[in-house]
């Protein structure tokens, strides 16, 4: 049972107070009404925890490096020392990427990573992050995998009115950022350029088209991992 969902359930059934006794009644009510849709929680594997930690540390390092470069761009007095600092951060960033790859290879997932990287737009980091997410659970289908990444759309329609579509963003933000980067790269390739341009021709904004392309890439990678099949580029 997720605390986020239970909190909104409390508001939906108009429970205005929060005490231990009321929480117990609320849990019993929730389980009675929604229990058939729940499934047992399984703890993440040590490999998954290590990889997610490495990805998050790399994201924090990149964010800090970019922020420092922007704030120190007009500082001439310590230019040489700052350049050395940036180079040290870049070396650490490369080390983190190599460590991620080493962890996957040590777990016997090197071939799986190469399978992911055959998809146009998917590089080492994008493929490693998708492979890490795939290891978290036994996803029923591609839609469940997309939802885990937080790339699924939240629809808000009422009658004839179509509300604004937005991402649920329930997954790891670093995974979505890396998939956005993958879409940015894929849209320039012959395999995905037509798909991206067709989305733009339908009236989708650049961001919307990139999100749709990121979802498509994630679906392709999921199919490869789920079926243990090899990627065949379009036209082959």
GROMACS .gro file of C-alpha atoms in nm:
model
  236
    1UNK     CA    1   0.000   0.000   0.000
    2UNK     CA    2   0.150   0.331  -0.105
    3UNK     CA    3   0.134   0.618   0.139
    4UNK     CA    4   0.065   0.862  -0.146
    5UNK     CA    5  -0.239   0.665  -0.266
    6UNK     CA    6  -0.368   0.611   0.089
    7UNK     CA    7  -0.342   0.982   0.166
    8UNK     CA    8  -0.558   1.070  -0.134
    9UNK     CA    9  -0.797   0.788  -0.048
   10UNK     CA   10  -0.839   0.945   0.297
   11UNK     CA   11  -0.938   1.275   0.138
   12UNK     CA   12  -1.168   1.101  -0.110
   13UNK     CA   13  -1.370   0.932   0.163
   14UNK     CA   14  -1.372   1.255   0.367
   15UNK     CA   15  -1.180   1.139   0.672
   16UNK     CA   16  -1.086   1.474   0.824
   17UNK     CA   17  -0.878   1.357   1.120
   18UNK     CA   18  -0.568   1.139   1.146
   19UNK     CA   19  -0.520   0.918   1.450
   20UNK     CA   20  -0.393   0.563   1.496
   21UNK     CA   21  -0.746   0.433   1.537
   22UNK     CA   22  -0.872   0.616   1.227
   23UNK     CA   23  -0.568   0.499   1.030
   24UNK     CA   24  -0.646   0.138   1.123
   25UNK     CA   25  -1.008   0.178   1.008
   26UNK     CA   26  -0.895   0.349   0.689
   27UNK     CA   27  -0.651   0.068   0.608
   28UNK     CA   28  -0.920  -0.193   0.670
   29UNK     CA   29  -1.162  -0.002   0.447
   30UNK     CA   30  -0.902   0.038   0.174
   31UNK     CA   31  -0.810  -0.331   0.181
   32UNK     CA   32  -1.175  -0.434   0.175
   33UNK     CA   33  -1.251  -0.219  -0.130
   34UNK     CA   34  -0.923  -0.223  -0.321
   35UNK     CA   35  -0.739  -0.527  -0.186
   36UNK     CA   36  -0.812  -0.740  -0.494
   37UNK     CA   37  -0.603  -0.499  -0.705
   38UNK     CA   38  -0.299  -0.506  -0.477
   39UNK     CA   39  -0.002  -0.737  -0.514
   40UNK     CA   40   0.273  -0.835  -0.269
   41UNK     CA   41   0.565  -0.595  -0.245
   42UNK     CA   42   0.904  -0.744  -0.316
   43UNK     CA   43   1.223  -0.571  -0.201
   44UNK     CA   44   1.463  -0.455  -0.475
   45UNK     CA   45   1.771  -0.663  -0.537
   46UNK     CA   46   2.111  -0.544  -0.408
   47UNK     CA   47   2.221  -0.494  -0.771
   48UNK     CA   48   1.924  -0.268  -0.840
   49UNK     CA   49   1.995  -0.061  -0.528
   50UNK     CA   50   2.362  -0.021  -0.619
   51UNK     CA   51   2.287   0.083  -0.976
   52UNK     CA   52   2.015   0.332  -0.881
   53UNK     CA   53   2.252   0.484  -0.625
   54UNK     CA   54   2.525   0.520  -0.889
   55UNK     CA   55   2.286   0.682  -1.135
   56UNK     CA   56   2.162   0.930  -0.875
   57UNK     CA   57   2.514   1.021  -0.768
   58UNK     CA   58   2.613   1.074  -1.129
   59UNK     CA   59   2.308   1.297  -1.184
   60UNK     CA   60   2.400   1.505  -0.877
   61UNK     CA   61   2.759   1.533  -1.001
   62UNK     CA   62   2.654   1.646  -1.349
   63UNK     CA   63   2.410   1.899  -1.204
   64UNK     CA   64   2.679   2.040  -0.974
   65UNK     CA   65   2.933   2.060  -1.257
   66UNK     CA   66   2.695   2.244  -1.489
   67UNK     CA   67   2.590   2.482  -1.212
   68UNK     CA   68   2.952   2.561  -1.125
   69UNK     CA   69   3.045   2.625  -1.488
   70UNK     CA   70   2.759   2.871  -1.523
   71UNK     CA   71   2.829   3.057  -1.199
   72UNK     CA   72   3.209   3.071  -1.249
   73UNK     CA   73   3.208   3.162  -1.619
   74UNK     CA   74   3.299   3.527  -1.549
   75UNK     CA   75   3.563   3.465  -1.281
   76UNK     CA   76   3.913   3.524  -1.430
   77UNK     CA   77   4.121   3.517  -1.109
   78UNK     CA   78   4.078   3.147  -1.036
   79UNK     CA   79   4.034   3.028  -1.393
   80UNK     CA   80   4.316   2.770  -1.390
   81UNK     CA   81   4.218   2.622  -1.053
   82UNK     CA   82   3.856   2.605  -1.163
   83UNK     CA   83   3.946   2.427  -1.486
   84UNK     CA   84   4.134   2.165  -1.285
   85UNK     CA   85   3.831   2.120  -1.061
   86UNK     CA   86   3.601   2.070  -1.360
   87UNK     CA   87   3.840   1.816  -1.511
   88UNK     CA   88   3.845   1.626  -1.182
   89UNK     CA   89   3.464   1.618  -1.179
   90UNK     CA   90   3.460   1.494  -1.537
   91UNK     CA   91   3.703   1.215  -1.448
   92UNK     CA   92   3.477   1.112  -1.160
   93UNK     CA   93   3.178   1.118  -1.396
   94UNK     CA   94   3.359   0.883  -1.637
   95UNK     CA   95   3.452   0.656  -1.346
   96UNK     CA   96   3.087   0.637  -1.240
   97UNK     CA   97   2.983   0.540  -1.593
   98UNK     CA   98   3.250   0.269  -1.607
   99UNK     CA   99   3.142   0.142  -1.265
  100UNK     CA  100   2.781   0.114  -1.383
  101UNK     CA  101   2.893  -0.088  -1.684
  102UNK     CA  102   3.118  -0.306  -1.468
  103UNK     CA  103   2.835  -0.379  -1.224
  104UNK     CA  104   2.608  -0.493  -1.508
  105UNK     CA  105   2.878  -0.708  -1.664
  106UNK     CA  106   2.965  -0.866  -1.328
  107UNK     CA  107   2.597  -0.957  -1.288
  108UNK     CA  108   2.600  -1.132  -1.627
  109UNK     CA  109   2.397  -0.858  -1.798
  110UNK     CA  110   2.661  -0.741  -2.044
  111UNK     CA  111   2.492  -0.912  -2.339
  112UNK     CA  112   2.157  -0.759  -2.238
  113UNK     CA  113   2.315  -0.414  -2.233
  114UNK     CA  114   2.457  -0.463  -2.582
  115UNK     CA  115   2.113  -0.576  -2.699
  116UNK     CA  116   1.964  -0.249  -2.575
  117UNK     CA  117   2.238  -0.036  -2.730
  118UNK     CA  118   2.160  -0.168  -3.079
  119UNK     CA  119   1.850   0.052  -3.083
  120UNK     CA  120   1.919   0.386  -3.250
  121UNK     CA  121   1.944   0.660  -2.988
  122UNK     CA  122   2.014   0.423  -2.698
  123UNK     CA  123   2.366   0.460  -2.561
  124UNK     CA  124   2.546   0.315  -2.262
  125UNK     CA  125   2.373   0.523  -1.996
  126UNK     CA  126   2.024   0.508  -2.151
  127UNK     CA  127   2.049   0.134  -2.205
  128UNK     CA  128   2.193   0.071  -1.859
  129UNK     CA  129   1.913   0.271  -1.694
  130UNK     CA  130   1.641   0.087  -1.887
  131UNK     CA  131   1.805  -0.245  -1.806
  132UNK     CA  132   1.821  -0.146  -1.440
  133UNK     CA  133   1.451  -0.060  -1.439
  134UNK     CA  134   1.370  -0.389  -1.610
  135UNK     CA  135   1.542  -0.575  -1.327
  136UNK     CA  136   1.310  -0.422  -1.066
  137UNK     CA  137   1.013  -0.647  -1.126
  138UNK     CA  138   0.821  -0.882  -1.352
  139UNK     CA  139   0.630  -0.632  -1.564
  140UNK     CA  140   0.314  -0.770  -1.722
  141UNK     CA  141   0.350  -0.568  -2.041
  142UNK     CA  142   0.511  -0.261  -2.193
  143UNK     CA  143   0.244  -0.032  -2.045
  144UNK     CA  144   0.342  -0.141  -1.693
  145UNK     CA  145   0.707  -0.076  -1.774
  146UNK     CA  146   0.625   0.270  -1.913
  147UNK     CA  147   0.424   0.349  -1.600
  148UNK     CA  148   0.716   0.241  -1.380
  149UNK     CA  149   0.936   0.489  -1.565
  150UNK     CA  150   0.676   0.763  -1.513
  151UNK     CA  151   0.637   0.815  -1.889
  152UNK     CA  152   0.267   0.724  -1.894
  153UNK     CA  153   0.010   0.994  -1.964
  154UNK     CA  154  -0.234   1.119  -1.704
  155UNK     CA  155  -0.564   1.185  -1.880
  156UNK     CA  156  -0.826   1.423  -1.742
  157UNK     CA  157  -1.138   1.425  -1.962
  158UNK     CA  158  -1.494   1.511  -1.874
  159UNK     CA  159  -1.780   1.473  -2.120
  160UNK     CA  160  -1.685   1.648  -2.442
  161UNK     CA  161  -1.404   1.836  -2.277
  162UNK     CA  162  -1.056   1.696  -2.325
  163UNK     CA  163  -0.823   1.796  -2.047
  164UNK     CA  164  -0.454   1.858  -2.078
  165UNK     CA  165  -0.239   1.546  -2.097
  166UNK     CA  166   0.064   1.532  -1.871
  167UNK     CA  167   0.311   1.272  -1.754
  168UNK     CA  168   0.243   1.092  -1.429
  169UNK     CA  169   0.613   1.132  -1.335
  170UNK     CA  170   0.581   0.858  -1.074
  171UNK     CA  171   0.915   0.697  -1.151
  172UNK     CA  172   1.277   0.800  -1.112
  173UNK     CA  173   1.330   1.147  -1.269
  174UNK     CA  174   1.683   1.052  -1.376
  175UNK     CA  175   1.542   0.768  -1.587
  176UNK     CA  176   1.309   1.011  -1.765
  177UNK     CA  177   1.591   1.259  -1.821
  178UNK     CA  178   1.808   0.991  -1.978
  179UNK     CA  179   1.519   0.878  -2.199
  180UNK     CA  180   1.464   1.238  -2.308
  181UNK     CA  181   1.831   1.249  -2.408
  182UNK     CA  182   1.785   0.923  -2.599
  183UNK     CA  183   1.489   1.071  -2.787
  184UNK     CA  184   1.692   1.382  -2.870
  185UNK     CA  185   1.957   1.160  -3.025
  186UNK     CA  186   1.716   0.919  -3.195
  187UNK     CA  187   1.520   1.190  -3.376
  188UNK     CA  188   1.829   1.265  -3.586
  189UNK     CA  189   1.869   0.906  -3.704
  190UNK     CA  190   1.723   0.768  -4.026
  191UNK     CA  191   1.530   0.506  -3.830
  192UNK     CA  192   1.336   0.750  -3.611
  193UNK     CA  193   1.344   1.080  -3.798
  194UNK     CA  194   1.024   0.998  -3.989
  195UNK     CA  195   0.844   0.893  -3.670
  196UNK     CA  196   0.940   1.218  -3.497
  197UNK     CA  197   0.846   1.438  -3.794
  198UNK     CA  198   0.509   1.263  -3.823
  199UNK     CA  199   0.437   1.351  -3.460
  200UNK     CA  200   0.530   1.714  -3.522
  201UNK     CA  201   0.309   1.720  -3.832
  202UNK     CA  202   0.015   1.609  -3.616
  203UNK     CA  203   0.055   1.929  -3.416
  204UNK     CA  204   0.253   1.797  -3.120
  205UNK     CA  205   0.504   2.035  -2.967
  206UNK     CA  206   0.873   1.950  -2.964
  207UNK     CA  207   0.855   1.833  -2.603
  208UNK     CA  208   0.543   1.622  -2.665
  209UNK     CA  209   0.700   1.459  -2.969
  210UNK     CA  210   1.020   1.382  -2.779
  211UNK     CA  211   0.821   1.226  -2.493
  212UNK     CA  212   0.628   1.011  -2.740
  213UNK     CA  213   0.955   0.904  -2.903
  214UNK     CA  214   1.106   0.827  -2.562
  215UNK     CA  215   0.805   0.606  -2.485
  216UNK     CA  216   0.847   0.429  -2.818
  217UNK     CA  217   1.216   0.363  -2.750
  218UNK     CA  218   1.134   0.228  -2.404
  219UNK     CA  219   0.873  -0.005  -2.555
  220UNK     CA  220   1.120  -0.137  -2.811
  221UNK     CA  221   1.384  -0.202  -2.545
  222UNK     CA  222   1.126  -0.369  -2.319
  223UNK     CA  223   1.023  -0.603  -2.603
  224UNK     CA  224   1.387  -0.695  -2.667
  225UNK     CA  225   1.450  -0.773  -2.300
  226UNK     CA  226   1.119  -0.948  -2.240
  227UNK     CA  227   1.140  -1.171  -2.547
  228UNK     CA  228   1.519  -1.203  -2.551
  229UNK     CA  229   1.514  -1.109  -2.918
  230UNK     CA  230   1.762  -0.917  -3.131
  231UNK     CA  231   1.688  -0.571  -3.264
  232UNK     CA  232   1.633  -0.544  -3.638
  233UNK     CA  233   1.664  -0.189  -3.774
  234UNK     CA  234   1.381  -0.065  -3.992
  235UNK     CA  235   1.411  -0.173  -4.350
  236UNK     CA  236   1.580  -0.506  -4.268
   0.00000   0.00000   0.00000
